[in-house]
Amino acid sequence: MTEPADAKAVRAAETAVAAEAPDGAGASIRAEHLVQRFGSGRGAVLAVDDVSFELDREPARIVSLVGQSGSGKSTIARQVLGLQRPTSGAVTYGGKDVLRLNRKQRSEFRRNVQPVFQDPYAIFNPFYRVDRVFWTAVRKLTDLPNKRAADEAIRDSLRAVKLQPESVLGRYPHQLSGGQRQRIMLARIHLLRPQFVIADEPTSMLDAQTRRGFLDILQDFRVRYGITTLFITHDLSSVHYLGGDIMVINKGRIVEQGAVAEVMAAPSHDYTRLLLASVPAPDPDQRWTERIDIGQIR
Amino acid sequence: MTTTLSAPKRTAGRLSLLRRSPKLTIGILLILLLVAIGLSAPLVAQAIGGGQDPTETAAFPRWLKPSGAHPLGTDQYGRDILVMVCRGVLVSLQIGAIAGLVSTVIGVIVAFVGGYLGGFVDTVLSFFTSILLVVPTFPLLITLSAYAKEVTLFEVGLMLSIFSWPFAARTIRSQVLTLRTRAYVDLAKTTNSRDLEIIFKELLPNLLPYVMVGFATSALGSIFGLIGLEVIGLGPAGVIDLGHLIFVAISTGALTLGAWPLFVVPIILLTALFAGLNLINIGLEEVYNPRLRSVSGV
Ligand SMILES: Nc1ncnc2c1ncn2[C@@H]1O[C@H](COP(=O)(O)OP(=O)(O)O)[C@@H](O)[C@H]1O
Ligand SMILES: [Mg+2]
């Protein structure tokens, strides 16, 4: 089920998704003139500089946010997730500021907007078995009727991301590989079926093969469950592989956005051109063995 | 990752912790030995006094040399020194336990509230913590004890903890600061966990070793703070701890009269207490620090 979806299948599925969209369809995430300043005086950093964009669900899309290290991507992710209060501007979900939600609205927001973070090691509390990640999610964010149903759902979700439930449940995080841990995060997404996934460089610590499997799962989630993903990366080959839309960020500003195919074919901004120039000619075999890391561009 | 190897399997039980750190083992053994000495006081009193209180004034001839009947001899008032020492150990330990416990509770609250919430609250709490850390507390203690004439053991412990909680708070706060930005805390937030749940379920379990270190440090500080007061004759009346015995030894010229055990034995026991608590501190750091660093990925 996680084989790379070819274009035709994707288009067919998109139509299907629009038809069976879950409740709350129509709610979109809007970033409005986000600014983030860290520190003050001489040491102040303008990490995010007037960033606006919208994440829609109809149709579900993958939107890549691409920029080199330090360009403000993680800060934007944290603002969108309501983990970081912007210096000015706001993130809205369904038209409401995500930092001013009442209890019910927040619960709705959390159910529908979920993260996948970069570091598959730090994401687990070393004190607990990995199962706890699922059980907390079940308790806080789902309506599963009882323990048995929840256990069944957890196992289903693990299988959906090609993990054997027996080989990960009951283990401590340090007993699993980076790839397994990151897949557990995807299983968590599968379990929760949010409308939006904010994935901050989720594959940067995975090897090429594992990374490809991860991207396939994201694509599969979009097709099957209508999940829109904000995919943050500095790896243009991943963006090319995923397709969808792209936003290019440089020094806290979005300098270019559009469909991946179009932007890559005809970049209109110098910075984007610079990024693309650093990517070797797309060779389908090489693409996944060599990392194209724009974090290294000066 | 080689670091994952250093993580102990929690299923292996707590005993493996001791095997990993001889310092921790020796420290715990020393403290257990002192506890045993303290708890044996009633038995020793019974054996030496034979039903009578061997520490009553003129229970025995004064300045007896160590012998079978009085292994450590008697003091100026004809009191049995061994029994006084055993009781003194118990009192010192009780002081340490009370002051350590109160300090740890205050320290944990201050550290978690300030460290986790940050901002203004943290600034205020850190300010008070630093003041108590830099202000010479000994003169303050002297002043306080001048007002405290008839005080119970518990009140003395409470008084001492006013000055020792900042040590616990500082130790724990610095750890809270490093842990609160962990990805698993962010994940808990996006799972709709409340702040208190995050503090108690995500942070506190990982900080238990530091809480123990905070306890040992404050206990140590309190015990020796009180001894400082005793030795210069300003200890609260009615609290006969090891420090009080040293004061008695000095003020009655016990050393010149050949009653050296009254001075030497409390010193040896205090040294053991000091070494024991410090070894526990160092041992805990040794065992837990590398793990906290490696597994939760600094
Ligand atoms: N909590 C923070 N305090 C101070 N500066 C920060 C903080 N978070 C990020 N920054 C700074 O903001 C800029 C953008 O960081 P970040 O959003 O992490 O970029 P990216 O994810 O694209 O690498 C960097 O210069 C970084 O040093
Ligand atoms: Mg980042």
XYZ file of C-alpha atoms and ligand atoms in Angstrom:
624
model
C 0.000 0.000 0.000
C 2.925 2.346 0.369
C 4.341 1.916 -3.116
C 4.894 5.263 -4.795
C 1.549 6.293 -6.138
C 1.701 7.048 -9.815
C 0.118 10.167 -11.115
C -3.016 8.558 -12.490
C -3.821 6.718 -9.293
C -3.251 9.897 -7.350
C -5.631 11.898 -9.465
C -8.290 9.203 -9.223
C -7.915 9.065 -5.503
C -8.060 12.820 -5.129
C -11.550 12.789 -6.536
C -12.480 10.030 -4.120
C -11.083 11.944 -1.151
C -13.007 15.076 -1.937
C -16.152 12.930 -1.893
C -15.599 11.304 1.513
C -13.973 14.149 3.374
C -14.465 13.820 7.179
C -16.099 16.352 9.510
C -14.581 19.745 9.801
C -13.786 19.722 6.121
C -13.255 23.218 4.932
C -11.307 24.221 7.995
C -7.998 25.489 6.715
C -4.808 26.705 8.311
C -3.846 30.235 7.529
C -0.579 31.905 8.413
C -1.115 35.651 8.439
C 1.854 37.992 8.347
C 3.879 35.887 10.755
C 6.884 37.600 12.268
C 9.255 36.101 14.797
C 12.002 38.037 16.451
C 14.307 36.353 18.950
C 16.277 38.351 21.449
C 16.608 42.101 21.442
C 19.125 44.819 20.739
C 22.245 43.933 18.809
C 21.819 40.184 19.164
C 18.271 40.177 17.832
C 17.426 37.670 15.128
C 14.554 38.150 12.706
C 13.801 34.466 12.195
C 10.475 34.858 10.384
C 9.774 37.974 8.372
C 6.171 38.563 7.296
C 5.216 35.073 6.181
C 1.717 34.335 4.949
C 0.318 31.198 3.373
C -2.682 28.958 3.466
C -2.967 25.186 3.826
C -6.127 23.798 2.284
C -7.731 20.423 2.481
C -9.674 20.404 -0.733
C -8.019 18.792 -2.415
C -5.509 17.406 0.089
C -2.022 18.490 -0.889
C 1.570 18.204 0.044
C 3.122 21.611 0.424
C 6.873 21.661 0.797
C 8.598 24.467 2.640
C 12.164 24.550 1.399
C 15.050 26.607 2.630
C 18.491 26.244 4.009
C 19.360 25.737 7.622
C 18.529 28.770 9.768
C 16.030 30.212 7.294
C 13.182 30.042 9.824
C 11.419 26.818 8.820
C 11.228 25.217 12.248
C 10.054 28.454 13.775
C 7.181 28.589 11.297
C 6.334 24.957 12.077
C 6.210 25.737 15.789
C 4.065 28.792 15.201
C 1.626 26.773 13.111
C 1.456 24.097 15.814
C 0.718 26.715 18.451
C 3.986 25.963 20.247
C 5.542 29.351 19.613
C 3.851 32.697 20.041
C 4.667 34.857 17.021
C 6.047 38.327 17.678
C 3.258 39.549 15.433
C 0.820 38.029 13.013
C -1.235 34.938 13.710
C -1.962 31.404 12.700
C -5.634 30.618 12.334
C -7.395 27.309 12.134
C -10.944 27.445 10.866
C -10.677 31.227 11.089
C -9.664 31.304 14.772
C -6.284 32.256 16.214
C -4.721 28.995 17.387
C -3.395 30.656 20.535
C -6.848 31.868 21.580
C -8.904 28.742 21.287
C -11.276 27.692 24.003
C -11.034 24.200 25.412
C -13.300 22.605 22.838
C -11.737 24.419 19.914
C -8.266 23.523 21.088
C -9.194 19.896 21.328
C -10.549 20.101 17.779
C -7.360 21.826 16.618
C -5.125 19.229 18.271
C -7.110 16.381 16.800
C -6.712 17.779 13.343
C -3.265 19.320 13.260
C -0.442 16.985 14.236
C 3.341 17.138 14.001
C 6.095 14.848 12.886
C 9.346 16.172 14.250
C 12.853 15.984 12.922
C 14.675 14.011 15.571
C 13.342 10.484 15.970
C 15.407 10.121 19.147
C 14.326 13.171 21.093
C 10.676 12.651 20.302
C 10.355 9.801 22.784
C 10.452 10.252 26.503
C 13.256 7.872 27.496
C 11.439 7.043 30.711
C 8.579 5.192 29.039
C 7.932 2.377 26.622
C 7.043 3.551 23.130
C 3.461 2.310 23.558
C 2.754 5.319 25.710
C 2.919 7.613 22.670
C -0.130 5.807 21.319
C -2.037 5.494 24.549
C -1.704 9.168 25.402
C -2.923 9.999 21.910
C -5.837 7.583 22.270
C -6.813 9.004 25.629
C -6.497 12.653 24.693
C -7.489 12.806 21.081
C -9.693 9.906 20.020
C -13.137 8.554 20.814
C -12.179 4.901 20.719
C -14.721 3.199 22.950
C -12.536 0.825 24.942
C -9.102 -0.625 25.482
C -9.600 -3.479 23.077
C -10.709 -1.247 20.244
C -7.787 1.062 20.931
C -5.298 -1.782 21.009
C -6.657 -3.070 17.722
C -6.459 0.411 16.171
C -2.859 0.840 17.369
C -1.829 -2.470 15.850
C -3.590 -1.618 12.600
C -1.761 1.685 12.447
C 1.601 0.035 13.049
C 0.930 -2.439 10.274
C -0.144 0.415 8.002
C 3.356 1.890 8.244
C 4.927 -1.540 7.801
C 5.927 -2.132 11.374
C 5.200 -5.393 13.111
C 3.299 -4.516 16.281
C 5.051 -7.283 18.207
C 8.486 -5.958 17.340
C 7.921 -2.434 18.660
C 5.225 -2.546 21.336
C 6.554 -3.019 24.839
C 9.969 -1.683 23.873
C 11.868 1.315 25.122
C 12.808 3.965 22.555
C 16.525 3.235 22.738
C 15.828 -0.322 21.667
C 14.478 0.796 18.277
C 16.192 2.199 15.204
C 15.760 5.760 13.962
C 13.665 4.534 11.054
C 11.412 2.522 13.361
C 10.930 5.453 15.658
C 10.027 7.793 12.831
C 7.566 5.225 11.495
C 5.991 5.043 14.919
C 5.306 8.743 14.566
C 3.651 8.015 11.239
C 1.642 5.229 12.861
C 0.520 7.782 15.409
C -0.627 10.000 12.548
C -2.406 7.045 11.005
C -4.137 6.396 14.302
C -5.241 9.995 14.740
C -6.082 10.736 11.082
C -5.610 14.493 11.457
C -6.519 16.834 8.618
C -3.062 18.365 8.618
C 0.414 17.093 9.317
C 3.217 19.528 10.021
C 6.374 17.571 9.299
C 9.576 19.423 10.201
C 12.466 17.761 8.370
C 11.096 14.341 9.250
C 13.487 12.521 6.964
C 16.709 14.407 7.498
C 18.010 11.817 9.928
C 16.988 8.787 7.896
C 19.019 6.958 5.273
C 17.982 7.119 1.632
C 15.994 3.904 1.526
C 14.093 4.596 4.734
C 13.449 8.147 3.590
C 11.790 7.023 0.418
C 9.510 4.659 2.339
C 8.606 7.535 4.649
C 7.684 9.858 1.784
C 5.578 7.114 0.199
C 3.606 6.820 3.409
C 2.986 10.577 3.500
C 1.754 10.391 -0.069
C -0.398 7.425 0.788
C -1.954 9.288 3.731
C -2.833 12.134 1.418
C -4.447 9.850 -1.098
C -6.292 7.593 1.320
C -7.238 9.855 4.166
C -7.070 13.291 2.595
C -4.286 14.463 4.892
C -2.614 17.703 3.848
C 1.033 17.847 4.792
C 3.310 20.816 5.301
C 6.574 19.108 4.462
C 9.584 21.038 5.689
C 12.913 20.115 4.227
C 16.183 21.289 2.810
C 16.309 18.339 0.460
C 15.054 19.264 -3.019
C 15.085 15.697 -4.258
C 12.422 14.835 -1.672
C 10.351 17.768 -2.857
C 10.684 16.627 -6.439
C 9.672 13.116 -5.463
C 6.611 14.264 -3.544
C 5.327 16.789 -6.048
C 2.496 19.101 -5.017
C 3.327 22.659 -4.059
C 6.489 24.342 -2.954
C 7.288 27.439 -0.942
C 10.877 28.598 -0.994
C 12.059 30.446 2.086
C 15.171 32.548 2.405
C 16.163 34.442 5.543
C 12.676 34.271 6.998
C 10.871 35.376 3.853
C 8.975 33.279 1.359
C 10.574 34.258 -1.926
C 8.700 31.995 -4.291
C 5.757 29.636 -4.306
C 3.797 27.522 -6.737
C 3.448 24.021 -8.105
C 6.645 22.027 -7.696
C 6.865 21.157 -11.380
C 6.467 24.760 -12.466
C 8.806 26.306 -9.952
C 11.485 23.746 -10.652
C 11.121 24.164 -14.405
C 11.090 27.950 -14.383
C 12.250 29.489 -11.128
C 11.482 33.188 -11.006
C 13.590 34.136 -8.029
C 17.377 34.243 -7.940
C 17.548 32.342 -4.701
C 15.426 29.505 -6.100
C 17.665 29.373 -9.145
C 20.653 29.120 -6.879
C 19.019 26.267 -5.001
C 18.188 24.398 -8.157
C 21.609 24.942 -9.661
C 23.098 23.082 -6.762
C 20.982 20.020 -7.471
C 22.634 17.551 -9.839
C 20.726 16.555 -12.956
C 17.877 14.355 -11.808
C 19.050 10.812 -12.227
C 16.329 8.438 -11.060
C 18.827 5.923 -9.752
C 21.156 8.340 -8.115
C 18.584 10.579 -6.589
C 18.098 8.375 -3.605
C 21.606 7.422 -2.946
C 23.032 10.901 -2.921
C 21.600 13.465 -0.618
C 21.186 16.857 -2.084
C 21.637 19.083 0.852
C 21.016 22.723 0.225
C 21.985 23.405 3.813
C 25.510 23.342 2.429
C 25.020 26.073 -0.120
C 26.555 29.336 0.823
C 24.604 5.218 17.692
C 27.032 4.153 20.318
C 25.314 6.290 22.907
C 22.272 4.059 22.991
C 24.477 1.335 24.388
C 24.999 3.234 27.595
C 21.299 3.201 28.329
C 20.501 0.680 31.018
C 17.652 -1.716 30.446
C 15.085 -0.723 32.985
C 13.819 -4.247 33.139
C 17.141 -5.275 34.665
C 16.042 -3.802 37.988
C 17.456 -1.238 40.302
C 20.286 -3.389 41.599
C 22.172 -3.061 38.346
C 22.409 0.655 39.096
C 24.470 -0.125 42.152
C 26.731 -2.433 40.237
C 27.346 0.338 37.738
C 28.558 2.770 40.361
C 30.700 1.646 43.279
C 30.550 5.214 44.601
C 26.782 5.085 44.867
C 27.013 1.708 46.564
C 29.569 2.830 49.113
C 27.622 6.034 49.777
C 24.409 4.144 50.413
C 26.199 1.621 52.618
C 27.749 4.413 54.685
C 24.390 6.064 55.244
C 22.776 2.732 56.091
C 25.533 2.099 58.608
C 24.881 5.485 60.226
C 21.151 4.816 60.295
C 21.876 1.489 61.974
C 24.053 3.204 64.586
C 21.337 5.781 65.204
C 18.595 3.199 65.478
C 20.660 1.085 67.873
C 20.633 3.913 70.448
C 17.819 2.447 72.606
C 19.491 -0.970 72.671
C 22.866 0.484 73.561
C 21.277 2.643 76.259
C 19.561 -0.404 77.703
C 22.784 -2.424 77.687
C 24.847 0.304 79.326
C 22.291 1.874 81.633
C 20.499 -1.318 82.600
C 17.099 0.346 82.802
C 18.426 3.744 83.818
C 19.092 6.593 81.389
C 22.869 6.497 80.913
C 22.890 10.127 79.723
C 21.349 11.595 82.837
C 23.592 13.963 84.780
C 25.747 12.024 87.243
C 24.532 8.659 86.020
C 28.140 7.522 86.308
C 31.414 8.958 87.602
C 32.717 11.762 85.384
C 35.574 11.451 82.900
C 35.733 7.668 82.942
C 38.277 6.240 80.499
C 36.979 3.903 77.795
C 36.368 0.454 79.254
C 34.159 -2.600 78.768
C 31.288 -0.992 80.661
C 31.681 2.342 78.866
C 33.334 1.713 75.492
C 33.774 5.442 74.877
C 33.996 6.567 78.492
C 31.934 9.310 80.176
C 31.919 13.102 80.008
C 32.089 15.965 82.446
C 28.624 15.194 83.844
C 29.180 11.451 84.047
C 27.090 10.708 80.953
C 27.898 7.720 78.760
C 29.512 8.975 75.567
C 28.618 5.989 73.370
C 24.909 6.436 74.039
C 25.168 10.174 73.447
C 26.931 9.548 70.167
C 24.327 7.036 68.982
C 21.516 9.449 69.820
C 23.443 12.313 68.240
C 23.724 10.391 64.970
C 19.996 9.801 64.957
C 19.257 13.474 65.597
C 21.670 14.600 62.882
C 20.071 12.192 60.428
C 16.585 13.360 61.381
C 17.599 16.972 60.887
C 18.986 16.074 57.492
C 15.866 14.145 56.527
C 13.434 16.861 57.615
C 15.378 19.762 56.164
C 16.237 17.747 53.042
C 12.614 16.825 52.460
C 11.248 20.325 52.990
C 14.011 21.838 50.846
C 13.408 19.342 48.101
C 9.684 19.999 48.014
C 10.222 23.765 47.881
C 13.106 23.380 45.444
C 11.136 21.111 43.118
C 8.164 23.455 43.048
C 10.307 26.542 42.458
C 12.426 24.788 39.843
C 9.522 23.324 37.917
C 7.266 26.338 38.019
C 10.080 28.716 37.096
C 11.966 26.457 34.738
C 8.925 25.250 32.879
C 6.871 28.411 32.670
C 9.890 30.668 32.167
C 9.352 34.384 31.656
C 8.529 36.724 34.507
C 7.705 34.003 37.037
C 11.077 32.396 36.445
C 12.878 35.719 36.714
C 11.340 36.414 40.109
C 11.936 32.916 41.465
C 15.508 32.811 40.166
C 16.141 36.165 41.778
C 15.129 34.863 45.200
C 17.059 31.661 44.697
C 20.225 33.534 43.785
C 19.876 35.929 46.673
C 19.699 33.084 49.151
C 22.610 31.414 47.417
C 24.923 34.417 47.527
C 23.868 36.055 50.793
C 26.014 34.651 53.601
C 23.341 32.601 55.305
C 25.376 31.701 58.346
C 24.993 35.064 60.116
C 21.297 34.920 59.279
C 21.095 31.496 60.842
C 22.806 32.812 63.946
C 20.294 35.647 64.162
C 17.395 33.306 63.655
C 18.610 30.874 66.264
C 18.909 33.699 68.767
C 15.136 34.007 68.573
C 14.548 30.290 68.599
C 15.061 29.137 72.160
C 12.632 26.326 72.831
C 12.302 24.665 69.479
C 11.499 21.146 68.406
C 13.594 19.052 66.111
C 11.071 19.607 63.337
C 11.177 23.367 63.732
C 14.954 23.322 63.551
C 14.744 21.289 60.363
C 12.240 23.751 58.937
C 14.433 26.711 59.858
C 17.450 25.144 58.188
C 15.512 24.327 55.037
C 14.849 28.030 54.499
C 18.516 28.266 53.667
C 19.072 25.004 51.910
C 16.196 24.831 49.410
C 17.984 27.086 46.911
C 20.592 24.353 46.429
C 17.895 21.871 45.482
C 16.107 24.445 43.332
C 19.226 25.364 41.406
C 20.225 21.766 40.698
C 16.770 20.830 39.470
C 15.968 24.021 37.565
C 18.980 23.763 35.312
C 17.817 20.277 34.346
C 14.239 21.423 33.791
C 15.603 24.043 31.417
C 17.378 21.463 29.316
C 14.441 19.071 29.301
C 11.567 21.450 28.682
C 12.625 22.111 25.087
C 12.774 18.421 24.299
C 10.711 17.261 21.392
C 8.757 14.917 23.624
C 7.481 17.897 25.579
C 6.308 19.475 22.320
C 4.698 16.202 21.337
C 2.881 16.100 24.674
C 1.629 19.635 24.062
C 0.323 18.751 20.636
C -1.341 15.717 22.225
C -3.302 18.215 24.325
C -1.588 17.392 27.616
C -1.923 20.017 30.312
C 1.060 21.776 31.846
C 0.761 19.882 35.113
C 0.660 16.576 33.269
C 3.748 17.556 31.349
C 5.568 18.556 34.518
C 4.665 15.447 36.470
C 4.594 12.815 33.761
C 7.118 13.968 31.179
C 9.681 15.932 33.172
C 9.671 14.751 36.771
C 10.385 11.048 36.113
C 13.445 11.994 34.114
C 14.598 14.302 36.864
C 14.247 11.935 39.814
C 18.017 11.451 40.047
C 18.434 15.213 40.253
C 15.693 15.436 42.823
C 17.649 12.915 44.868
C 20.824 14.905 44.374
C 18.939 18.007 45.500
C 17.761 16.138 48.582
C 21.224 14.896 49.497
C 22.767 18.329 48.951
C 20.202 20.112 51.094
C 20.364 17.455 53.791
C 24.110 17.828 53.885
C 23.915 21.621 53.954
C 21.389 21.557 56.792
C 23.246 19.064 58.931
C 26.451 21.023 58.657
C 24.699 24.369 58.981
C 23.367 23.225 62.325
C 26.763 21.899 63.332
C 28.257 25.276 62.544
C 25.802 26.810 64.977
C 26.394 24.156 67.627
C 30.143 24.385 67.519
C 30.059 28.079 68.314
C 27.522 27.382 71.051
C 24.481 28.868 69.373
C 22.599 25.670 68.686
C 18.988 25.394 69.740
C 18.664 24.048 73.259
C 17.377 20.530 73.557
C 18.632 19.351 70.184
C 21.585 17.096 70.918
C 23.137 16.190 67.597
C 26.705 15.351 66.697
C 27.603 19.023 66.479
C 26.396 19.586 70.015
C 28.686 16.817 71.240
C 31.639 18.445 69.548
C 30.721 21.729 71.222
C 30.549 20.014 74.608
C 33.910 18.370 73.968
C 35.528 21.663 73.081
C 33.952 23.733 75.832
C 34.730 21.287 78.632
C 38.278 20.623 77.525
C 37.532 16.965 77.024
C 40.587 16.453 74.853
C 43.043 17.631 77.490
C 41.330 15.472 80.091
C 41.827 12.332 78.019
C 38.168 12.015 76.993
C 39.109 12.145 73.326
C 36.236 9.932 72.123
C 33.749 12.727 72.843
C 35.511 14.770 70.199
C 36.954 12.213 67.816
C 34.015 9.844 67.411
C 31.471 12.514 66.372
C 34.048 13.881 63.928
C 34.542 10.441 62.399
C 30.804 9.896 62.112
C 30.273 13.328 60.564
C 33.010 12.599 58.087
C 31.261 9.359 57.204
C 27.965 11.221 56.819
C 29.563 13.846 54.621
C 31.343 11.249 52.509
C 28.218 9.078 52.263
C 25.907 11.828 51.028
C 28.511 13.180 48.642
C 29.255 9.751 47.226
C 25.532 9.284 46.622
C 25.468 12.621 44.795
C 28.446 11.837 42.630
C 27.279 8.283 42.029
C 23.840 9.426 40.871
C 25.340 11.935 38.474
C 27.662 9.284 37.170
C 24.893 6.795 36.530
C 22.216 9.119 35.195
C 23.948 11.986 33.472
C 25.330 10.103 30.485
C 22.012 8.386 30.000
C 19.897 11.505 30.147
C 22.254 13.088 27.676
C 22.403 10.213 25.244
C 18.853 8.931 25.097
C 16.998 12.182 25.072
C 19.500 13.602 22.620
C 21.050 16.895 23.682
N 14.287 29.833 20.659
C 15.133 30.573 19.917
N 15.817 31.588 20.492
C 16.659 32.340 19.767
N 16.882 32.183 18.460
C 16.234 31.192 17.822
C 15.329 30.337 18.517
N 14.818 29.445 17.632
C 15.383 29.738 16.448
N 16.228 30.790 16.553
C 16.986 31.399 15.451
O 16.076 31.697 14.424
C 16.627 31.403 13.165
C 15.746 30.416 12.429
O 15.802 29.176 13.078
P 14.947 27.921 12.617
O 13.522 28.322 12.528
O 15.281 26.795 13.506
O 15.513 27.660 11.150
P 15.494 26.329 10.277
O 14.503 25.393 10.866
O 15.124 26.783 8.915
O 16.867 25.781 10.307
C 18.027 30.890 13.427
O 18.922 31.956 13.256
C 17.995 30.441 14.844
O 19.250 30.571 15.429
Mg 14.800 23.378 11.517
